[in-house]
């Protein structure tokens, strides 16, 4: 009896000790999470309901004023449209090309590592530096692209200064940068497919590569594909670097995108409340996609 | 592996398509390096030629290093990425251990909060953190560049998953040997976590060496520029006409990571994809 009591007292002491240890071990992380993640998230939502301007002595509650102003504003409308168009172009193209590259690389054995490295290089390289390189390559008279086109007798555009081409040019750079990332995710998905499935498909009469792709590879890649699509969409929503350094949202707002609008309203014009409202819209898109991603990860069922 | 190897025609087609793609991928890098070797006169003629007739390596790279304090920018890049990673280990590893191995009230809630924080994109918190730093007088400092990234909920999540697989016996044995919880974290858990830490470290260093958005917002003085800000500043500085030195500057900024990548491809690809899925 006394022994049991002593034991349980010891256990209690130990669990108190464990709780104290946990508190001191997790404390710094928790404090920083509150300071840099949860707190700011709450504050940005609250700020979006005010007319706060950075440096101003006071602020007042304006309800949904920023939101109604925003949705009536042509710049914001363009910004939202451009962002959605950018995502709608970059996501399917870079996911499709990433899948194609992964399938082709895995289809043979030679030069695998070489291709993987080359396609992955743009993912690694500092985007802002590469944006400057692209800008030079897109130069209307001195750039590699127009000079090459001229060899074929084609008159190039002033890619970044022309309203018709600027956004698509940025999409091209976005695709160039993300194909390798998607490729690697698909390669991981491909190696996870058990070889027996292909043998079984062969017994069932799948002869050509297309048969094998249709009956085994594609159904097995279903969940991975959903995951890759969502991740690419999240990354595409965050397009900023290329816009900031190459076009500044121009010409004539043709490349104005959400984060750039947020940046220029918040940090150039210091209309903080309004910029916070733009941030909330951005946040809602990314949150919706992130929830979709979590759902995609948790869903372990395959389509087959 | 999963099917018969392609016949000769298939193999040729495979290489034809992949080589075309590879060429498109590598062209910007090749053009950057080739241009960084050319003198101004050869760049400003509007005709296609690939190799320089006169090599201007020394003058272009010399100008890239001296026109702006490029060395300073690179050192800043090293300071900032290293400080971020060290802080991330110090802050997140103990938290991950507590979540994985200690029993305490609120553990479930804390883990749920970590999972929720995973959903917050970094850009969404920029305005409030900027205001906070403004009030604290921390804008335009190394602290402003480093502190917001000290906590990485992804790092906590990743390390927790890793620590879950460490056997409890190992920890109990350490306790019997009289090691405290802090000792366990740094002397037992840290060494076992090295592979996961390398993957996370590569992800962290690549992300923060390349980051442009946050430094652009919080840093104003040239002495604090990180490499991406430095190269953008260089471009503004000479009105974007001195392409040779500009391409040399871009090459210098990209080189450390690309060299490390070519040296340890597998680790990099693992590190970035396995952890980069968060972004």
Coordinates of C-alpha atoms in Angstrom, one line a residue:
Chain A
X1 CA 0.0 0.0 0.0
X2 CA 2.6 2.5 1.1
X3 CA 4.7 1.3 -1.8
X4 CA 1.9 1.9 -4.3
X5 CA 1.4 5.4 -2.8
X6 CA 5.0 6.2 -3.1
X7 CA 5.1 4.9 -6.6
X8 CA 2.1 7.1 -7.7
X9 CA 3.6 10.1 -5.9
X10 CA 6.8 9.4 -7.9
X11 CA 4.8 9.1 -11.1
X12 CA 3.0 12.4 -10.4
X13 CA 6.3 14.1 -9.6
X14 CA 7.7 12.7 -12.8
X15 CA 4.7 13.9 -14.9
X16 CA 4.9 17.3 -13.3
X17 CA 8.6 17.3 -14.2
X18 CA 7.7 16.3 -17.7
X19 CA 5.2 19.1 -18.0
X20 CA 7.7 21.6 -16.8
X21 CA 10.3 20.3 -19.2
X22 CA 7.8 20.4 -22.1
X23 CA 6.9 24.0 -21.2
X24 CA 10.5 25.1 -21.3
X25 CA 11.3 23.1 -24.4
X26 CA 8.3 24.2 -26.4
X27 CA 8.0 27.6 -24.9
X28 CA 10.2 29.6 -27.3
X29 CA 8.6 28.0 -30.3
X30 CA 5.1 28.8 -29.0
X31 CA 6.0 32.4 -28.2
X32 CA 7.4 32.9 -31.7
X33 CA 4.4 31.2 -33.3
X34 CA 2.2 33.7 -31.5
X35 CA 4.4 36.6 -32.4
X36 CA 5.0 35.8 -36.1
X37 CA 2.2 33.6 -37.3
X38 CA -1.0 33.6 -35.3
X39 CA -0.8 37.1 -34.0
X40 CA -0.1 38.7 -37.4
X41 CA -2.8 36.6 -39.0
X42 CA -5.4 38.0 -36.6
X43 CA -4.0 41.5 -36.9
X44 CA -4.1 41.4 -40.7
X45 CA -7.8 40.5 -40.7
X46 CA -8.5 43.2 -38.1
X47 CA -6.4 45.8 -40.0
X48 CA -8.4 45.1 -43.2
X49 CA -11.4 46.5 -41.3
X50 CA -9.7 49.8 -40.6
X51 CA -8.4 52.8 -42.5
X52 CA -4.9 52.5 -40.9
X53 CA -2.1 54.1 -42.8
X54 CA 1.4 53.3 -41.8
X55 CA 2.8 56.0 -39.5
X56 CA -0.6 57.6 -38.9
X57 CA -1.3 58.4 -35.3
X58 CA -4.8 57.0 -35.3
X59 CA -7.0 54.6 -37.1
X60 CA -10.8 54.1 -37.3
X61 CA -13.0 51.1 -38.0
X62 CA -14.5 51.2 -41.5
X63 CA -16.2 47.8 -41.5
X64 CA -16.1 46.3 -44.9
X65 CA -15.2 49.7 -46.5
X66 CA -11.9 48.5 -47.8
X67 CA -13.5 45.4 -49.4
X68 CA -16.2 47.4 -51.2
X69 CA -13.6 49.9 -52.4
X70 CA -11.4 47.0 -53.5
X71 CA -13.9 45.2 -55.5
X72 CA -15.0 48.4 -57.2
X73 CA -11.4 49.3 -58.0
X74 CA -10.3 48.5 -61.6
X75 CA -6.7 47.9 -60.5
X76 CA -7.7 45.3 -58.0
X77 CA -10.1 43.7 -60.6
X78 CA -7.2 43.4 -63.1
X79 CA -4.9 42.1 -60.4
X80 CA -7.3 39.3 -59.4
X81 CA -8.0 38.4 -63.0
X82 CA -4.4 38.4 -63.9
X83 CA -3.5 36.2 -61.0
X84 CA -6.2 33.7 -61.8
X85 CA -5.2 33.7 -65.5
X86 CA -1.5 33.2 -64.5
X87 CA -2.5 30.3 -62.2
X88 CA -4.8 28.9 -64.9
X89 CA -1.9 28.9 -67.4
X90 CA 1.0 27.9 -65.3
X91 CA -0.6 25.0 -63.4
X92 CA -1.8 22.8 -66.2
X93 CA 1.2 23.5 -68.3
X94 CA 3.9 22.9 -65.7
X95 CA 2.1 19.9 -64.2
X96 CA 1.7 18.4 -67.7
X97 CA 5.3 19.0 -68.7
X98 CA 6.5 17.8 -65.3
X99 CA 4.6 14.6 -65.8
X100 CA 5.8 14.2 -69.3
X101 CA 9.4 14.7 -68.3
X102 CA 9.1 12.3 -65.4
X103 CA 7.6 9.5 -67.6
X104 CA 10.2 10.0 -70.3
X105 CA 13.1 10.0 -68.0
X106 CA 11.9 6.9 -66.1
X107 CA 11.1 5.2 -69.4
X108 CA 14.8 4.5 -70.1
X109 CA 18.0 4.2 -68.1
X110 CA 20.5 6.3 -69.9
X111 CA 21.2 9.9 -68.9
X112 CA 18.6 9.8 -66.1
X113 CA 20.7 11.7 -63.6
X114 CA 21.7 14.3 -66.2
X115 CA 18.2 15.1 -67.2
X116 CA 17.0 15.2 -63.7
X117 CA 19.7 17.6 -62.7
X118 CA 19.2 19.9 -65.7
X119 CA 15.4 20.1 -65.3
X120 CA 15.8 20.7 -61.6
X121 CA 18.3 23.5 -62.0
X122 CA 15.7 26.4 -62.4
X123 CA 14.0 25.3 -59.2
X124 CA 17.2 25.9 -57.3
X125 CA 18.5 29.0 -58.9
X126 CA 17.8 32.4 -57.4
X127 CA 14.7 33.5 -59.2
X128 CA 15.4 37.2 -59.0
X129 CA 18.8 36.8 -60.7
X130 CA 17.3 34.5 -63.4
X131 CA 14.5 37.1 -63.9
X132 CA 17.2 39.6 -64.8
X133 CA 18.7 37.1 -67.2
X134 CA 15.3 36.5 -68.8
X135 CA 14.8 40.2 -69.1
X136 CA 18.0 40.5 -71.1
X137 CA 17.1 37.5 -73.2
X138 CA 13.7 39.1 -73.9
X139 CA 15.2 42.5 -74.9
X140 CA 13.5 43.6 -78.1
X141 CA 16.6 44.2 -80.2
X142 CA 19.6 42.7 -78.3
X143 CA 17.8 39.7 -76.7
X144 CA 18.5 36.1 -77.6
X145 CA 14.9 35.3 -78.2
X146 CA 14.2 38.0 -80.8
X147 CA 17.6 37.5 -82.4
X148 CA 16.8 33.7 -82.8
X149 CA 13.3 34.4 -84.1
X150 CA 14.8 36.8 -86.7
X151 CA 17.0 34.0 -88.0
X152 CA 13.8 32.3 -88.9
X153 CA 12.4 35.5 -90.4
X154 CA 9.9 36.1 -87.5
X155 CA 9.5 39.5 -86.1
X156 CA 9.5 39.2 -82.3
X157 CA 7.6 41.3 -79.8
X158 CA 8.7 43.7 -77.1
X159 CA 7.7 40.9 -74.8
X160 CA 7.6 42.6 -71.5
X161 CA 6.4 46.0 -72.6
X162 CA 3.6 44.9 -74.9
X163 CA 0.2 44.5 -73.2
X164 CA -0.6 41.5 -75.4
X165 CA 2.4 39.5 -74.3
X166 CA 3.6 40.7 -70.9
X167 CA 1.6 38.4 -68.7
X168 CA 2.1 35.3 -71.0
X169 CA 5.8 36.0 -70.9
X170 CA 5.8 35.9 -67.1
X171 CA 3.7 32.7 -67.3
X172 CA 6.5 31.2 -69.5
X173 CA 9.1 32.0 -66.9
X174 CA 6.9 30.6 -64.2
X175 CA 6.5 27.4 -66.1
X176 CA 10.2 27.2 -66.8
X177 CA 10.9 27.5 -63.1
X178 CA 8.4 24.9 -61.8
X179 CA 8.5 22.1 -64.3
X180 CA 11.5 20.5 -62.6
X181 CA 9.8 20.6 -59.2
X182 CA 6.7 18.8 -60.5
X183 CA 8.9 16.4 -62.4
X184 CA 10.6 15.3 -59.2
X185 CA 7.3 14.8 -57.3
X186 CA 6.0 12.7 -60.2
X187 CA 9.2 10.6 -60.2
X188 CA 8.7 9.8 -56.6
X189 CA 5.1 8.8 -57.4
X190 CA 6.3 6.6 -60.3
X191 CA 8.8 4.7 -58.2
X192 CA 6.1 4.0 -55.7
X193 CA 4.1 2.0 -58.2
X194 CA 4.6 -1.7 -57.6
X195 CA 6.1 -3.5 -60.6
X196 CA 3.6 -6.4 -60.3
X197 CA 0.8 -4.1 -61.4
X198 CA 2.5 -3.8 -64.8
X199 CA 3.0 -7.5 -65.0
X200 CA -0.7 -8.1 -64.2
X201 CA -1.7 -5.5 -66.8
X202 CA 0.5 -7.3 -69.4
X203 CA -1.3 -10.6 -68.5
X204 CA -4.6 -8.8 -69.0
X205 CA -3.5 -7.8 -72.5
X206 CA -2.0 -4.3 -72.0
X207 CA 0.6 -4.3 -74.8
X208 CA 1.6 -0.7 -75.7
X209 CA 3.1 1.9 -73.5
X210 CA -0.2 3.8 -73.8
X211 CA -2.1 0.8 -72.5
X212 CA 0.2 0.6 -69.6
X213 CA -0.1 4.3 -68.9
X214 CA -3.9 4.2 -69.1
X215 CA -4.5 1.1 -67.0
X216 CA -1.8 1.4 -64.4
X217 CA 0.3 4.5 -64.3
X218 CA -2.3 7.2 -64.5
X219 CA -4.8 5.6 -62.0
X220 CA -1.9 5.0 -59.6
X221 CA -0.7 8.6 -60.1
X222 CA -4.1 10.1 -59.4
X223 CA -3.5 11.2 -55.8
X224 CA 0.0 12.4 -56.6
X225 CA -1.3 14.5 -59.5
X226 CA -4.0 16.1 -57.4
X227 CA -1.3 17.0 -54.8
X228 CA 1.1 18.4 -57.5
X229 CA -1.7 20.5 -59.0
X230 CA -2.6 22.0 -55.7
X231 CA 1.0 22.7 -54.7
X232 CA 1.7 24.3 -58.1
X233 CA -1.4 26.4 -57.7
X234 CA -0.3 27.6 -54.3
X235 CA 3.1 28.5 -55.6
X236 CA 1.7 30.3 -58.6
X237 CA -0.6 32.4 -56.5
X238 CA 2.5 33.7 -54.9
X239 CA 4.0 35.1 -58.1
X240 CA 5.8 38.3 -57.2
X241 CA 9.6 38.4 -57.9
X242 CA 9.4 38.4 -61.7
X243 CA 6.6 41.0 -61.6
X244 CA 8.4 43.3 -59.2
X245 CA 11.7 43.3 -61.1
X246 CA 10.6 43.0 -64.7
X247 CA 7.3 44.8 -65.2
X248 CA 6.2 46.5 -62.0
X249 CA 2.7 45.4 -62.8
X250 CA 2.8 47.2 -66.2
X251 CA 2.4 47.9 -69.0
X252 CA -0.9 49.4 -68.2
X253 CA -1.6 46.9 -65.3
X254 CA -1.3 44.0 -67.7
X255 CA 0.9 42.1 -65.1
X256 CA -0.6 43.5 -61.9
X257 CA -1.0 40.5 -59.6
X258 CA -2.3 40.1 -56.1
X259 CA 0.9 40.1 -54.1
X260 CA 2.3 43.0 -56.2
X261 CA -0.9 45.0 -55.5
X262 CA -0.5 44.2 -51.8
X263 CA 3.1 45.2 -51.9
X264 CA 2.6 48.5 -53.7
X265 CA -0.4 49.5 -51.6
X266 CA 1.1 48.5 -48.4
X267 CA 4.7 49.4 -48.8
X268 CA 4.8 52.1 -51.4
X269 CA 1.6 54.0 -50.7
X270 CA 1.4 52.9 -47.1
X271 CA -2.4 52.3 -47.4
X272 CA -2.0 49.6 -44.8
X273 CA -5.7 48.9 -44.2
X274 CA -6.4 48.5 -47.9
X275 CA -3.4 46.3 -48.4
X276 CA -4.5 44.2 -45.5
X277 CA -7.8 43.6 -47.3
X278 CA -5.9 42.6 -50.4
X279 CA -3.9 40.2 -48.3
X280 CA -7.1 38.6 -46.9
X281 CA -8.3 37.9 -50.4
X282 CA -4.9 36.3 -51.2
X283 CA -5.0 34.4 -47.9
X284 CA -8.4 33.0 -48.6
X285 CA -7.3 31.5 -52.0
X286 CA -4.2 30.0 -50.5
X287 CA -6.0 28.6 -47.5
X288 CA -8.7 27.0 -49.6
X289 CA -5.9 25.4 -51.7
X290 CA -4.0 24.3 -48.6
X291 CA -7.1 22.6 -47.2
X292 CA -7.5 20.8 -50.5
X293 CA -3.9 19.7 -50.2
X294 CA -4.4 18.4 -46.7
X295 CA -7.4 16.5 -47.9
X296 CA -5.4 15.1 -50.8
X297 CA -2.6 13.9 -48.5
X298 CA -5.0 12.3 -46.1
X299 CA -6.9 10.5 -48.8
X300 CA -4.9 7.4 -49.3
X301 CA -7.4 5.7 -51.7
X302 CA -6.3 5.3 -55.3
X303 CA -8.7 5.8 -58.1
X304 CA -8.1 2.3 -59.6
Chain B
X1 CA 12.1 -1.5 -64.0
X2 CA 8.4 -1.5 -64.8
X3 CA 8.4 -2.3 -68.4
X4 CA 10.6 -3.6 -71.2
X5 CA 13.2 -1.1 -72.2
X6 CA 12.2 1.0 -75.2
X7 CA 13.4 -0.2 -78.6
X8 CA 16.1 1.8 -80.5
X9 CA 13.5 4.1 -82.1
X10 CA 11.8 4.7 -78.7
X11 CA 15.2 5.4 -77.2
X12 CA 16.1 8.0 -79.8
X13 CA 12.7 9.6 -79.5
X14 CA 13.1 9.8 -75.7
X15 CA 16.4 11.5 -76.0
X16 CA 15.3 13.8 -78.7
X17 CA 12.4 15.1 -76.7
X18 CA 14.3 15.2 -73.4
X19 CA 17.3 16.9 -75.0
X20 CA 15.1 19.6 -76.5
X21 CA 13.6 20.2 -73.0
X22 CA 17.0 20.2 -71.4
X23 CA 18.2 22.8 -73.9
X24 CA 15.3 25.1 -73.0
X25 CA 16.0 24.6 -69.3
X26 CA 19.6 25.4 -69.6
X27 CA 19.6 28.2 -72.2
X28 CA 19.1 31.0 -69.6
X29 CA 22.1 29.7 -67.6
X30 CA 24.3 29.3 -70.7
X31 CA 23.3 32.7 -72.0
X32 CA 24.0 34.3 -68.7
X33 CA 27.5 32.8 -68.4
X34 CA 28.4 33.5 -72.1
X35 CA 27.2 37.1 -71.8
X36 CA 29.2 37.6 -68.6
X37 CA 32.3 36.7 -70.7
X38 CA 31.6 39.2 -73.5
X39 CA 32.8 42.8 -73.7
X40 CA 30.1 45.5 -74.0
X41 CA 30.7 46.1 -77.7
X42 CA 29.9 42.5 -78.6
X43 CA 26.7 42.5 -76.5
X44 CA 25.3 45.7 -78.0
X45 CA 25.4 44.4 -81.6
X46 CA 22.1 43.0 -82.6
X47 CA 23.2 39.8 -84.1
X48 CA 23.5 36.2 -82.8
X49 CA 26.9 35.0 -81.8
X50 CA 27.6 32.6 -79.0
X51 CA 31.2 32.8 -78.0
X52 CA 33.0 36.1 -77.3
X53 CA 35.7 37.0 -79.8
X54 CA 37.4 39.0 -77.1
X55 CA 37.1 37.6 -73.6
X56 CA 36.1 40.2 -71.0
X57 CA 35.9 37.9 -68.0
X58 CA 38.2 39.9 -65.7
X59 CA 36.6 43.2 -66.5
X60 CA 33.0 42.0 -66.2
X61 CA 33.5 40.1 -63.0
X62 CA 35.7 42.8 -61.6
X63 CA 33.0 45.3 -62.2
X64 CA 30.4 43.1 -60.7
X65 CA 32.4 42.8 -57.5
X66 CA 33.4 46.5 -57.3
X67 CA 30.6 48.6 -58.8
X68 CA 28.5 47.5 -55.8
X69 CA 29.7 45.9 -52.6
X70 CA 29.0 42.4 -54.0
X71 CA 31.2 40.7 -51.4
X72 CA 29.2 42.4 -48.7
X73 CA 26.0 41.1 -50.1
X74 CA 27.3 37.6 -50.3
X75 CA 28.5 37.7 -46.7
X76 CA 25.1 39.1 -45.7
X77 CA 23.5 36.1 -47.5
X78 CA 25.7 33.7 -45.6
X79 CA 25.1 35.5 -42.2
X80 CA 21.3 35.6 -42.7
X81 CA 20.8 32.0 -44.0
X82 CA 23.2 30.6 -41.3
X83 CA 21.5 32.6 -38.5
X84 CA 18.1 31.5 -39.7
X85 CA 19.0 27.8 -39.8
X86 CA 20.8 27.8 -36.4
X87 CA 17.8 29.6 -34.8
X88 CA 15.4 27.2 -36.4
X89 CA 17.3 24.2 -34.9
X90 CA 17.5 25.8 -31.5
X91 CA 13.8 26.8 -31.4
X92 CA 12.1 24.0 -33.3
X93 CA 14.0 20.9 -32.3
X94 CA 13.1 21.0 -28.6
X95 CA 9.5 21.8 -29.4
X96 CA 9.4 18.8 -31.8
X97 CA 10.9 16.6 -29.1
X98 CA 8.3 17.7 -26.5
X99 CA 5.5 17.0 -29.0
X100 CA 6.8 13.6 -29.9
X101 CA 8.0 12.2 -26.6
X102 CA 6.7 14.1 -23.5
X103 CA 3.3 13.8 -22.0
X104 CA 1.8 17.1 -20.9
X105 CA -1.6 18.7 -20.9
X106 CA -2.3 20.7 -24.1
X107 CA -0.1 18.6 -26.3
X108 CA -2.9 17.7 -28.6
X109 CA -3.9 21.4 -28.8
X110 CA -0.3 22.5 -29.5
X111 CA 0.0 19.9 -32.3
X112 CA -3.3 21.1 -33.8
X113 CA -2.0 24.7 -33.7
X114 CA 1.2 23.6 -35.5
X115 CA -0.9 21.9 -38.2
X116 CA -3.0 25.0 -38.5
X117 CA 0.0 27.3 -38.7
X118 CA 1.3 25.1 -41.6
X119 CA -1.5 26.6 -43.7
X120 CA -0.4 30.3 -43.2
X121 CA 1.5 31.6 -46.2
X122 CA 4.5 33.7 -45.3
X123 CA 3.3 36.6 -47.4
X124 CA 0.1 37.0 -45.4
X125 CA 1.9 38.0 -42.2
X126 CA 4.2 40.5 -43.8
X127 CA 2.2 43.7 -43.0
X128 CA 1.7 43.1 -39.3
X129 CA 5.3 41.9 -38.8
X130 CA 6.5 45.0 -40.6
X131 CA 4.4 47.2 -38.3
X132 CA 5.7 45.2 -35.3
X133 CA 9.3 45.7 -36.3
X134 CA 8.6 49.4 -37.1
X135 CA 7.3 49.9 -33.5
X136 CA 10.2 48.0 -32.0
X137 CA 12.7 49.9 -34.1
X138 CA 14.0 46.7 -35.7
X139 CA 13.4 47.5 -39.3
X140 CA 16.5 47.6 -41.5
X141 CA 18.5 45.2 -39.3
X142 CA 19.7 41.6 -39.4
X143 CA 17.1 40.9 -36.8
X144 CA 14.4 41.9 -39.2
X145 CA 15.8 39.6 -41.8
X146 CA 16.2 36.6 -39.5
X147 CA 13.7 36.6 -36.6
X148 CA 10.4 36.0 -38.4
X149 CA 11.8 32.7 -39.7
X150 CA 13.2 31.4 -36.4
X151 CA 10.0 29.5 -35.9
X152 CA 9.3 27.0 -38.6
X153 CA 6.1 25.1 -38.1
X154 CA 7.1 22.9 -40.9
X155 CA 10.4 22.1 -39.2
X156 CA 8.5 21.3 -36.0
X157 CA 6.2 19.0 -37.9
X158 CA 9.0 17.3 -39.8
X159 CA 11.2 16.7 -36.7
X160 CA 8.2 15.5 -34.7
X161 CA 7.5 12.9 -37.3
X162 CA 11.1 11.9 -37.2
X163 CA 11.3 11.7 -33.4
X164 CA 8.2 9.6 -33.2
X165 CA 10.3 6.8 -34.7
X166 CA 13.1 7.0 -32.1
X167 CA 12.6 4.2 -29.6
X168 CA 11.5 5.3 -26.1
X169 CA 14.0 2.8 -24.5
X170 CA 16.8 5.0 -25.8
X171 CA 15.3 8.0 -24.0
X172 CA 14.6 6.1 -20.8
X173 CA 18.1 4.8 -20.7
X174 CA 19.4 8.3 -21.0
X175 CA 17.1 9.4 -18.1
X176 CA 18.4 6.5 -16.0
X177 CA 21.9 7.7 -16.8
X178 CA 20.9 11.0 -15.2
X179 CA 20.5 13.1 -18.4
X180 CA 18.0 15.9 -18.1
X181 CA 15.5 16.7 -20.8
X182 CA 17.7 19.4 -22.4
X183 CA 20.6 16.9 -22.4
X184 CA 18.3 14.4 -24.1
X185 CA 17.4 16.9 -26.8
X186 CA 20.9 17.9 -27.7
X187 CA 22.9 14.8 -26.9
X188 CA 20.5 12.0 -27.9
X189 CA 17.9 13.4 -30.3
X190 CA 20.0 15.9 -32.3
X191 CA 22.5 13.2 -33.4
X192 CA 19.8 10.8 -34.5
X193 CA 18.1 13.6 -36.4
X194 CA 21.0 14.5 -38.6
X195 CA 19.6 13.1 -41.9
X196 CA 16.3 14.9 -41.4
X197 CA 18.1 18.1 -40.4
X198 CA 20.3 18.0 -43.5
X199 CA 17.2 17.8 -45.7
X200 CA 15.5 20.6 -43.7
X201 CA 18.7 22.7 -43.7
X202 CA 19.0 22.5 -47.5
X203 CA 15.4 23.6 -47.9
X204 CA 15.9 26.4 -45.4
X205 CA 19.1 27.7 -46.9
X206 CA 17.8 27.6 -50.5
X207 CA 14.6 29.3 -49.6
X208 CA 16.3 32.1 -47.7
X209 CA 19.2 32.6 -49.9
X210 CA 16.7 33.1 -52.8
X211 CA 14.1 35.0 -50.9
X212 CA 13.4 38.4 -52.4
X213 CA 10.0 39.5 -51.0
X214 CA 10.9 39.8 -47.3
X215 CA 14.3 41.5 -47.6
X216 CA 12.8 43.9 -50.1
X217 CA 10.3 45.0 -47.5
X218 CA 12.3 45.3 -44.4
X219 CA 15.8 46.3 -45.6
X220 CA 16.6 49.8 -46.8
X221 CA 20.3 50.3 -46.4
X222 CA 22.8 48.9 -48.8
X223 CA 25.0 47.4 -46.1
X224 CA 22.3 44.9 -45.3
X225 CA 21.4 43.8 -48.8
X226 CA 21.1 40.1 -49.3
X227 CA 22.3 38.7 -52.7
X228 CA 18.9 38.9 -54.5
X229 CA 18.5 42.5 -53.4
X230 CA 22.1 43.1 -54.4
X231 CA 21.7 41.9 -57.9
X232 CA 18.4 43.8 -58.3
X233 CA 20.2 46.9 -57.0
X234 CA 23.0 46.4 -59.5
X235 CA 20.5 46.3 -62.3
X236 CA 18.9 49.6 -61.2
X237 CA 22.2 51.1 -60.6
X238 CA 23.4 51.1 -64.2
X239 CA 20.1 51.5 -65.8
X240 CA 20.3 47.9 -67.1
X241 CA 22.7 48.7 -70.0
X242 CA 25.9 47.1 -68.8
X243 CA 24.8 43.6 -69.5
X244 CA 28.2 41.9 -69.2
X245 CA 28.8 43.0 -65.6
X246 CA 25.1 42.5 -64.8
X247 CA 25.2 38.9 -66.0
X248 CA 28.4 38.4 -64.1
X249 CA 26.6 39.6 -60.9
X250 CA 23.7 37.2 -61.6
X251 CA 26.2 34.4 -62.1
X252 CA 27.9 35.2 -58.8
X253 CA 24.6 35.2 -56.9
X254 CA 23.5 31.9 -58.3
X255 CA 26.8 30.1 -58.2
X256 CA 27.1 29.0 -54.6
X257 CA 23.8 27.1 -54.6
X258 CA 24.1 25.7 -58.1
X259 CA 27.6 24.5 -57.3
X260 CA 26.4 22.9 -54.1
X261 CA 23.5 21.4 -56.0
X262 CA 25.7 19.8 -58.7
X263 CA 28.0 18.5 -55.9
X264 CA 25.1 16.8 -54.0
X265 CA 22.2 16.5 -56.3
X266 CA 20.3 13.7 -54.6
X267 CA 20.4 15.4 -51.2
X268 CA 19.3 18.7 -52.7
X269 CA 16.4 17.2 -54.7
X270 CA 15.3 15.2 -51.6
X271 CA 15.6 18.2 -49.3
X272 CA 13.8 20.7 -51.5
X273 CA 10.9 18.4 -52.7
X274 CA 10.4 16.6 -49.5
X275 CA 10.3 19.8 -47.5
X276 CA 9.4 22.2 -50.2
X277 CA 6.0 20.6 -50.5
X278 CA 5.0 23.0 -47.7
X279 CA 5.2 26.2 -49.7

